[in-house]
Amino acid sequence: MAEHRSMQRGALLDAARSLLSEGGTEALTFPALAERTGLARSSVYEYFRSRAAVVEELCEVDFPVWAAEVSAAMERAESAEGKVEAYVRRQLDLVGDRRHRAVVAISAAELDAGAREKIRAAHGGLVAMIGEALASLGHAEPRLAAMLLQGVVDAAVRRIELGAAEDPSAITEAAVAMALRGVRG
């Protein structure tokens, strides 16, 4: 029974990822989740008390996985500049991934404080890692530089998501070049 419940919970989260990546937070409704999973709407409420609860669980499940992929790419890099490049490149490589799309849709959304806190904590881990790399490059304000660097990444993510005129690889290369020039101060 517990195994069945965990499968259904997994199916609901997967449906939530799809809905978020297709239509953003407005698309994430209980009727849509019920329809996608073939569960009765009342059953959806047995698993999640609200949309915020669905979002919070997605954050708990997906954010760490996504952050771990970025973190692993950074750890493989030999130099501080290599870490900066990996930080930018890996995040942009993950743009097509539904987990990432859901996370991006969520970040932009109105969340309850609990969910926002979880996102901040996961983001905080990445910002701390990139902050260390920036500090070792001699940055006087590594935390500020990390926030600005993430702004470049976020802008590139949006540009790729919009299906902008440029090829995604051109957007990635431009973001990497800008990041590396910027962090060299």
CSV table of C-alpha atoms in Angstrom, one decimal:
chain,number,residue,atom,x,y,z
A,1,MET,CA,0.0,0.0,0.0
A,2,ALA,CA,2.8,2.4,1.0
A,3,GLU,CA,4.6,1.6,-2.3
A,4,HIS,CA,1.4,2.3,-4.3
A,5,ARG,CA,1.0,5.7,-2.5
A,6,SER,CA,4.5,6.6,-3.2
A,7,MET,CA,4.1,5.7,-6.9
A,8,GLN,CA,1.0,7.9,-7.1
A,9,ARG,CA,2.8,10.7,-5.3
A,10,GLY,CA,5.6,10.4,-7.9
A,11,ALA,CA,3.1,10.5,-10.7
A,12,LEU,CA,1.5,13.6,-9.3
A,13,LEU,CA,4.9,15.3,-9.0
A,14,ASP,CA,5.7,14.3,-12.5
A,15,ALA,CA,2.4,15.7,-13.8
A,16,ALA,CA,3.1,18.9,-11.8
A,17,ARG,CA,6.5,19.2,-13.5
A,18,SER,CA,4.9,18.9,-17.0
A,19,LEU,CA,2.2,21.4,-16.2
A,20,LEU,CA,4.7,23.9,-14.8
A,21,SER,CA,7.1,23.6,-17.7
A,22,GLU,CA,4.2,23.9,-20.3
A,23,GLY,CA,2.2,26.7,-18.8
A,24,GLY,CA,3.8,28.1,-15.7
A,25,THR,CA,2.2,28.2,-12.3
A,26,GLU,CA,-1.3,29.1,-13.6
A,27,ALA,CA,-1.3,25.7,-15.3
A,28,LEU,CA,-0.7,23.9,-12.0
A,29,THR,CA,-4.3,23.2,-10.8
A,30,PHE,CA,-5.8,20.2,-9.0
A,31,PRO,CA,-8.2,19.5,-11.8
A,32,ALA,CA,-5.3,19.4,-14.2
A,33,LEU,CA,-3.3,17.2,-11.9
A,34,ALA,CA,-6.3,14.8,-11.6
A,35,GLU,CA,-6.7,14.8,-15.3
A,36,ARG,CA,-3.0,14.1,-16.1
A,37,THR,CA,-2.8,11.3,-13.5
A,38,GLY,CA,-6.2,9.7,-13.9
A,39,LEU,CA,-6.9,10.2,-10.2
A,40,ALA,CA,-10.1,11.6,-8.8
A,41,ARG,CA,-9.7,15.3,-7.7
A,42,SER,CA,-10.5,14.2,-4.2
A,43,SER,CA,-7.5,11.8,-4.3
A,44,VAL,CA,-5.2,14.6,-5.3
A,45,TYR,CA,-6.2,16.4,-2.0
A,46,GLU,CA,-5.3,13.2,-0.1
A,47,TYR,CA,-1.7,13.7,-1.2
A,48,PHE,CA,-1.4,17.5,-1.2
A,49,ARG,CA,-3.5,20.0,0.8
A,50,SER,CA,-2.8,22.9,-1.6
A,51,ARG,CA,-0.9,24.0,-4.7
A,52,ALA,CA,1.7,25.5,-2.5
A,53,ALA,CA,2.3,22.0,-0.9
A,54,VAL,CA,2.8,20.5,-4.4
A,55,VAL,CA,5.3,23.3,-5.3
A,56,GLU,CA,7.1,22.9,-1.9
A,57,GLU,CA,7.5,19.1,-2.4
A,58,LEU,CA,8.8,19.7,-6.0
A,59,CYS,CA,11.3,22.2,-4.6
A,60,GLU,CA,12.4,19.7,-2.0
A,61,VAL,CA,12.8,16.9,-4.6
A,62,ASP,CA,14.1,18.7,-7.7
A,63,PHE,CA,16.1,21.7,-6.5
A,64,PRO,CA,18.7,19.6,-4.7
A,65,VAL,CA,19.1,17.3,-7.7
A,66,TRP,CA,19.5,20.2,-10.0
A,67,ALA,CA,21.9,22.0,-7.6
A,68,ALA,CA,23.9,18.8,-7.2
A,69,GLU,CA,24.4,18.6,-11.0
A,70,VAL,CA,25.7,22.2,-11.1
A,71,SER,CA,27.8,21.5,-8.1
A,72,ALA,CA,29.3,18.3,-9.6
A,73,ALA,CA,30.2,20.2,-12.8
A,74,MET,CA,32.0,22.9,-10.7
A,75,GLU,CA,33.9,20.3,-8.7
A,76,ARG,CA,35.3,18.7,-11.9
A,77,ALA,CA,36.8,22.1,-12.9
A,78,GLU,CA,40.5,22.5,-12.2
A,79,SER,CA,40.6,26.3,-11.8
A,80,ALA,CA,38.5,29.0,-10.2
A,81,GLU,CA,37.7,30.4,-13.7
A,82,GLY,CA,36.8,26.8,-14.8
A,83,LYS,CA,34.4,26.6,-11.9
A,84,VAL,CA,32.7,29.9,-12.9
A,85,GLU,CA,32.4,28.6,-16.5
A,86,ALA,CA,30.9,25.3,-15.3
A,87,TYR,CA,28.5,27.1,-13.0
A,88,VAL,CA,27.1,29.1,-16.0
A,89,ARG,CA,27.3,26.4,-18.6
A,90,ARG,CA,25.7,23.6,-16.5
A,91,GLN,CA,22.7,25.7,-15.5
A,92,LEU,CA,22.1,26.6,-19.2
A,93,ASP,CA,22.6,23.0,-20.3
A,94,LEU,CA,19.7,22.1,-17.9
A,95,VAL,CA,17.3,24.6,-19.4
A,96,GLY,CA,15.5,22.0,-21.5
A,97,ASP,CA,15.2,19.7,-18.6
A,98,ARG,CA,11.6,19.6,-17.2
A,99,ARG,CA,12.9,19.6,-13.6
A,100,HIS,CA,14.8,22.8,-14.3
A,101,ARG,CA,11.8,24.3,-16.2
A,102,ALA,CA,9.5,23.6,-13.3
A,103,VAL,CA,12.0,25.1,-10.9
A,104,VAL,CA,12.3,28.3,-13.0
A,105,ALA,CA,8.5,28.5,-13.2
A,106,ILE,CA,8.3,28.1,-9.4
A,107,SER,CA,11.0,30.7,-8.7
A,108,ALA,CA,9.0,33.3,-10.5
A,109,ALA,CA,5.8,32.4,-8.7
A,110,GLU,CA,4.1,33.6,-5.6
A,111,LEU,CA,5.1,31.0,-3.0
A,112,ASP,CA,4.4,30.6,0.6
A,113,ALA,CA,7.3,31.4,3.0
A,114,GLY,CA,8.2,27.7,3.6
A,115,ALA,CA,8.7,27.0,-0.1
A,116,ARG,CA,10.5,30.2,-0.6
A,117,GLU,CA,12.8,29.4,2.2
A,118,LYS,CA,13.6,25.9,0.7
A,119,ILE,CA,14.4,27.5,-2.6
A,120,ARG,CA,16.6,30.1,-1.0
A,121,ALA,CA,18.5,27.4,0.9
A,122,ALA,CA,19.2,25.4,-2.3
A,123,HIS,CA,20.1,28.6,-4.2
A,124,GLY,CA,22.3,29.6,-1.2
A,125,GLY,CA,24.4,26.5,-1.5
A,126,LEU,CA,25.1,27.3,-5.2
A,127,VAL,CA,25.8,31.0,-4.4
A,128,ALA,CA,28.2,29.9,-1.6
A,129,MET,CA,30.1,27.6,-4.0
A,130,ILE,CA,30.4,30.3,-6.7
A,131,GLY,CA,31.3,32.8,-4.0
A,132,GLU,CA,34.3,30.7,-3.0
A,133,ALA,CA,35.5,30.5,-6.6
A,134,LEU,CA,35.1,34.3,-6.9
A,135,ALA,CA,36.9,34.9,-3.7
A,136,SER,CA,39.8,32.8,-4.9
A,137,LEU,CA,39.9,35.0,-8.0
A,138,GLY,CA,40.5,37.9,-5.7
A,139,HIS,CA,37.1,39.5,-5.7
A,140,ALA,CA,36.6,42.0,-2.9
A,141,GLU,CA,32.8,41.4,-2.9
A,142,PRO,CA,32.4,37.7,-3.8
A,143,ARG,CA,28.7,37.5,-2.6
A,144,LEU,CA,27.7,40.5,-4.6
A,145,ALA,CA,29.6,39.3,-7.7
A,146,ALA,CA,27.9,35.9,-7.2
A,147,MET,CA,24.4,37.5,-7.2
A,148,LEU,CA,25.2,39.5,-10.3
A,149,LEU,CA,26.6,36.4,-12.0
A,150,GLN,CA,23.4,34.6,-11.3
A,151,GLY,CA,21.5,37.5,-12.9
A,152,VAL,CA,23.5,36.9,-16.1
A,153,VAL,CA,22.6,33.2,-15.9
A,154,ASP,CA,18.9,34.0,-15.2
A,155,ALA,CA,18.7,36.4,-18.2
A,156,ALA,CA,20.3,33.7,-20.4
A,157,VAL,CA,17.8,31.1,-19.1
A,158,ARG,CA,14.9,33.4,-20.0
A,159,ARG,CA,16.4,34.1,-23.4
A,160,ILE,CA,16.7,30.4,-24.2
A,161,GLU,CA,13.2,29.6,-22.8
A,162,LEU,CA,11.7,32.3,-25.0
A,163,GLY,CA,13.1,30.6,-28.1
A,164,ALA,CA,15.0,33.8,-28.9
A,165,ALA,CA,16.4,34.5,-32.3
A,166,GLU,CA,19.8,33.3,-31.2
A,167,ASP,CA,20.7,29.6,-31.0
A,168,PRO,CA,20.8,28.4,-27.4
A,169,SER,CA,24.5,27.5,-27.8
A,170,ALA,CA,25.2,31.1,-28.9
A,171,ILE,CA,23.4,32.4,-25.8
A,172,THR,CA,25.4,30.0,-23.6
A,173,GLU,CA,28.7,31.1,-25.1
A,174,ALA,CA,27.8,34.8,-24.7
A,175,ALA,CA,26.8,34.3,-21.1
A,176,VAL,CA,30.1,32.3,-20.4
A,177,ALA,CA,32.2,35.0,-22.1
A,178,MET,CA,30.4,37.8,-20.2
A,179,ALA,CA,30.8,35.9,-16.9
A,180,LEU,CA,34.5,35.2,-17.4
A,181,ARG,CA,35.2,38.8,-18.4
A,182,GLY,CA,33.2,40.1,-15.5
A,183,VAL,CA,34.8,38.0,-12.9
A,184,ARG,CA,38.2,38.9,-14.0
A,185,GLY,CA,37.1,42.4,-13.0
